[in-house]
Rosetta silent file (secondary structure, phi, psi, omega in degrees, C-alpha in Angstrom):
SEQUENCE: MKLAYFSITGQTRRFIEKVGLPAYEITDANPYHEMGTPFILVIPTYDDEMLEPVVEFLGYHGNHQQLMGIAGGGNRNFNELYIHNAKDIAQGLDVPVVFDFEFNGTPADVRKFKKVVQQLESQNTRS
SCORE:     score description
SCORE:     0.000 S_00000001
   1 L     0.000  110.662  172.246  156.857   91.938  -54.884 S_00000001
   2 L  -103.234 -117.207 -146.181  157.897   89.474  -58.064 S_00000001
   3 E  -149.895  156.581  176.907  156.727   86.276  -59.656 S_00000001
   4 E  -150.973  136.184  160.951  158.575   83.116  -60.074 S_00000001
   5 L  -145.364 -165.419 -179.566  156.118   80.358  -61.899 S_00000001
   6 L  -171.489  151.524 -156.492  156.748   77.293  -63.435 S_00000001
   7 L  -171.838  127.559 -166.929  153.604   76.175  -66.309 S_00000001
   8 L   -91.872  -88.154  -69.682  153.756   72.091  -67.883 S_00000001
   9 L  -144.188 -103.571 -165.118  150.621   72.283  -70.006 S_00000001
  10 L   176.771   -5.494 -172.051  150.605   76.748  -70.881 S_00000001
  11 L   -65.765  -23.394  173.611  147.967   76.895  -67.718 S_00000001
  12 L  -102.887   -9.080  165.895  149.746   79.341  -65.290 S_00000001
  13 H   -99.777  -20.365  173.212  151.537   81.455  -67.946 S_00000001
  14 H   -71.441  -16.656  173.725  147.815   82.137  -69.863 S_00000001
  15 H   -96.485  -30.390  179.971  147.361   83.280  -65.861 S_00000001
  16 H   -70.090  -56.878 -146.905  150.656   85.148  -65.328 S_00000001
  17 H   -41.562  -18.840 -146.958  150.760   86.347  -68.602 S_00000001
  18 H   -93.697   10.469 -122.278  146.735   87.875  -68.132 S_00000001
  19 H  -123.084  -61.431  158.707  147.900   88.617  -64.815 S_00000001
  20 L    89.165  -36.967 -176.259  150.600   91.697  -66.934 S_00000001
  21 L  -125.245  152.563 -163.727  153.564   91.683  -64.198 S_00000001
  22 L    -4.907   71.978 -130.471  156.841   91.371  -64.331 S_00000001
  23 E  -137.957  120.279  178.551  157.086   87.397  -63.141 S_00000001
  24 E   -66.287  130.966  154.845  160.600   85.082  -64.577 S_00000001
  25 L  -103.521   77.066  142.301  159.449   81.650  -65.656 S_00000001
  26 L    60.279 -143.368 -140.654  161.032   78.389  -64.788 S_00000001
  27 L   101.908  117.321 -175.619  161.985   76.175  -66.738 S_00000001
  28 L   -61.522  -65.397 -168.985  162.994   72.850  -67.564 S_00000001
  29 L   -36.782  -36.449 -133.708  166.028   73.711  -69.670 S_00000001
  30 L  -159.209   50.169 -146.035  167.655   76.554  -67.206 S_00000001
  31 L  -100.167   59.854 -146.188  166.152   76.205  -63.822 S_00000001
  32 L   -85.140  119.268  142.251  169.289   77.612  -61.739 S_00000001
  33 L  -141.825 -165.226 -174.102  168.107   81.321  -61.232 S_00000001
  34 L  -170.049  106.110  173.268  169.059   83.580  -58.108 S_00000001
  35 L   -89.892  -19.390  160.982  165.846   86.031  -57.642 S_00000001
  36 L    89.190  -21.225 -152.348  167.427   88.079  -55.224 S_00000001
  37 L   176.814  135.009 -167.940  164.176   90.167  -53.741 S_00000001
  38 L   -22.413  161.067  128.248  161.317   88.988  -51.742 S_00000001
  39 L  -110.085 -158.926  149.338  158.789   86.685  -54.386 S_00000001
  40 L  -120.715  160.722 -164.366  155.529   84.472  -55.499 S_00000001
  41 L  -136.547   79.634 -163.680  155.988   81.334  -55.968 S_00000001
  42 L   -94.469 -168.732 -168.437  152.957   80.264  -58.895 S_00000001
  43 L  -170.538   60.062  166.939  152.964   76.742  -59.871 S_00000001
  44 L    48.346  148.772 -176.417  150.592   74.093  -60.715 S_00000001
  45 L  -127.752   60.938  173.649  149.327   71.677  -59.592 S_00000001
  46 L   -82.578  164.050  140.531  151.219   67.663  -60.739 S_00000001
  47 L   -27.011  169.985 -162.339  152.843   65.173  -59.982 S_00000001
  48 L   -74.737  -66.192 -141.460  155.489   65.687  -56.816 S_00000001
  49 L  -108.705   78.644  162.798  158.023   64.877  -59.673 S_00000001
  50 L   -98.005  -35.660 -159.722  156.994   66.767  -62.627 S_00000001
  51 L   -97.227    2.798  173.423  158.053   70.114  -60.592 S_00000001
  52 H    -2.388  -45.917 -155.040  161.520   68.774  -60.369 S_00000001
  53 H   -78.020  -38.327 -161.486  162.576   72.333  -61.667 S_00000001
  54 H   -90.937   34.983  178.716  161.085   74.408  -59.303 S_00000001
  55 H   -99.820  -53.310  156.290  162.546   72.116  -56.522 S_00000001
  56 H   -25.390  -39.421 -159.742  165.714   72.752  -58.313 S_00000001
  57 H   -89.020  -49.047 -170.898  164.924   76.906  -58.385 S_00000001
  58 H   -63.341  -21.083  169.350  164.014   77.390  -55.095 S_00000001
  59 H   -72.431   -9.021  167.933  167.449   75.647  -53.686 S_00000001
  60 L   -99.449  125.010 -145.583  169.681   77.839  -55.818 S_00000001
  61 L    40.725   66.001 -175.473  171.239   80.565  -54.021 S_00000001
  62 L    42.939   90.972  177.614  168.859   80.662  -51.732 S_00000001
  63 L   -94.338  -45.912 -118.446  165.791   81.409  -53.597 S_00000001
  64 H   -87.626  -11.123  164.835  163.363   79.527  -51.164 S_00000001
  65 H   -46.130  -50.657 -168.842  164.638   82.527  -48.490 S_00000001
  66 H   -91.476   16.424  172.086  162.904   85.302  -50.947 S_00000001
  67 L  -111.232  138.080 -152.900  159.793   83.125  -51.104 S_00000001
  68 L  -121.384   -9.929  168.684  157.496   85.125  -48.983 S_00000001
  69 L  -150.567 -166.509  156.243  154.319   83.189  -50.886 S_00000001
  70 L  -137.812   78.957  169.397  152.655   80.543  -52.818 S_00000001
  71 L   -70.697  155.189  145.836  149.786   80.712  -55.475 S_00000001
  72 L   157.214  167.586 -157.553  148.427   77.756  -57.304 S_00000001
  73 L  -117.107  150.945 -163.190  146.409   76.112  -59.830 S_00000001
  74 E  -159.444 -119.901  173.478  145.107   73.225  -60.498 S_00000001
  75 L   173.860  114.726  179.690  141.693   72.224  -61.060 S_00000001
  76 H   -27.280  -21.195  163.165  138.614   71.537  -58.331 S_00000001
  77 H   -62.908  -10.792 -172.458  137.825   68.259  -59.289 S_00000001
  78 H   -80.969    2.708 -151.427  140.783   66.852  -57.723 S_00000001
  79 H    -0.695 -116.788 -142.499  139.380   67.250  -54.080 S_00000001
  80 H   -64.728  -33.573 -178.652  142.150   66.863  -51.729 S_00000001
  81 H   -79.098  -18.292  177.471  145.160   67.162  -54.670 S_00000001
  82 L   -52.890   74.832  150.457  143.584   70.045  -55.485 S_00000001
  83 L   151.177   41.565 -178.693  146.862   72.935  -55.325 S_00000001
  84 H   -61.914  -17.745 -168.169  148.005   69.573  -53.288 S_00000001
  85 H   -78.411  -44.793 -161.653  151.959   70.719  -54.912 S_00000001
  86 H   -66.254  -82.925  178.852  151.362   74.353  -54.018 S_00000001
  87 H   -72.461    4.493  156.898  150.886   73.182  -50.165 S_00000001
  88 H   -56.554  -89.491  172.138  153.601   70.230  -50.123 S_00000001
  89 H   -29.343  -54.020 -158.913  156.085   73.402  -50.772 S_00000001
  90 H  -109.159   26.711  136.501  155.078   75.914  -48.972 S_00000001
  91 H  -100.695   28.623  132.826  153.982   73.732  -45.712 S_00000001
  92 H   -70.947 -116.867  155.467  158.025   72.933  -46.293 S_00000001
  93 L    40.477  -66.363 -163.339  158.674   75.741  -46.777 S_00000001
  94 L    57.987   81.327  128.137  156.903   77.369  -43.873 S_00000001
  95 L  -164.149 -162.246 -128.300  155.665   79.931  -45.216 S_00000001
  96 L  -100.241  150.426  167.750  151.751   80.641  -46.596 S_00000001
  97 L  -107.860   92.033  114.028  149.525   79.871  -50.394 S_00000001
  98 L     4.858  -43.558  168.794  149.063   83.273  -50.596 S_00000001
  99 L  -178.977 -165.596  177.620  145.977   82.418  -53.104 S_00000001
 100 L  -171.151  157.547 -164.358  144.527   79.288  -56.038 S_00000001
 101 L  -156.702  165.839 -168.743  143.232   79.756  -58.599 S_00000001
 102 E  -129.817  156.244 -173.657  141.706   76.969  -60.896 S_00000001
 103 L    93.686 -123.849 -144.915  142.682   76.558  -64.894 S_00000001
 104 L  -136.857  -16.489 -174.842  144.195   79.674  -66.149 S_00000001
 105 L    41.864  138.761  176.021  141.838   81.785  -64.058 S_00000001
 106 L   -52.262  144.824  134.222  138.719   84.259  -64.187 S_00000001
 107 H   -41.077  -11.125  165.000  139.202   87.600  -64.985 S_00000001
 108 H   -79.580 -108.002  -35.988  137.913   87.999  -60.470 S_00000001
 109 H  -100.882  -53.719 -152.762  140.683   85.755  -60.352 S_00000001
 110 H   -92.037 -137.016  -54.982  144.018   88.388  -62.323 S_00000001
 111 L   -90.748  -15.271  -14.134  141.800   91.173  -60.185 S_00000001
 112 L   113.673  -56.427 -174.256  142.555   89.128  -56.576 S_00000001
 113 L   -93.391 -157.166  -28.851  146.186   87.733  -57.228 S_00000001
 114 L   -83.739 -130.607  122.682  146.763   91.558  -58.322 S_00000001
 115 H    71.653  -80.264 -157.139  145.179   93.143  -54.667 S_00000001
 116 H   -43.328  -22.236 -151.711  146.952   89.750  -53.400 S_00000001
 117 H  -103.169    8.278 -168.822  150.185   90.492  -54.757 S_00000001
 118 L  -136.049  -17.780  161.729  150.149   94.525  -53.768 S_00000001
 119 L   -92.279  -80.766  167.518  149.372   93.157  -50.023 S_00000001
 120 H    77.132 -150.542   98.082  152.301   91.969  -50.169 S_00000001
 121 H    33.159  -72.361 -162.337  154.601   94.269  -51.054 S_00000001
 122 H   -95.181   -0.773 -171.333  153.588   96.708  -48.744 S_00000001
 123 H   -77.270  -55.082  174.354  153.421   93.854  -45.522 S_00000001
 124 L   -57.589  -11.836  151.724  157.307   93.420  -47.190 S_00000001
 125 L  -116.311  -28.304 -178.063  158.552   97.188  -47.257 S_00000001
 126 L  -103.748   30.538 -175.099  157.504   98.178  -44.080 S_00000001
 127 L  -111.262    0.000    0.000  159.163   94.554  -42.679 S_00000001
């Protein structure tokens, strides 16, 4: 299962680096990358307009059709706004939020996320 992620402050990038799986980084400079196969999107929580590159990426060459789920990073101190971007995109595209983590994730988060990725990959290969 491929991963695509967007990082503003570096927290999400650090999480992905700890996970150690191949991942495509969505950037402001070039959000136009075709995934071509099912993937999980990993995004931070910020003001909606800061995630415009993610919206452009999802709209590019049907990437949104290959999206299997979203993992959201954030700060639990934000209460109901915790991972709100992941929840909003998931709802809008009718995909599940498959994982959430705070800041750049703990070692336990990394282990759990890898299991989620493996489960989705297994489900996808059976379909």
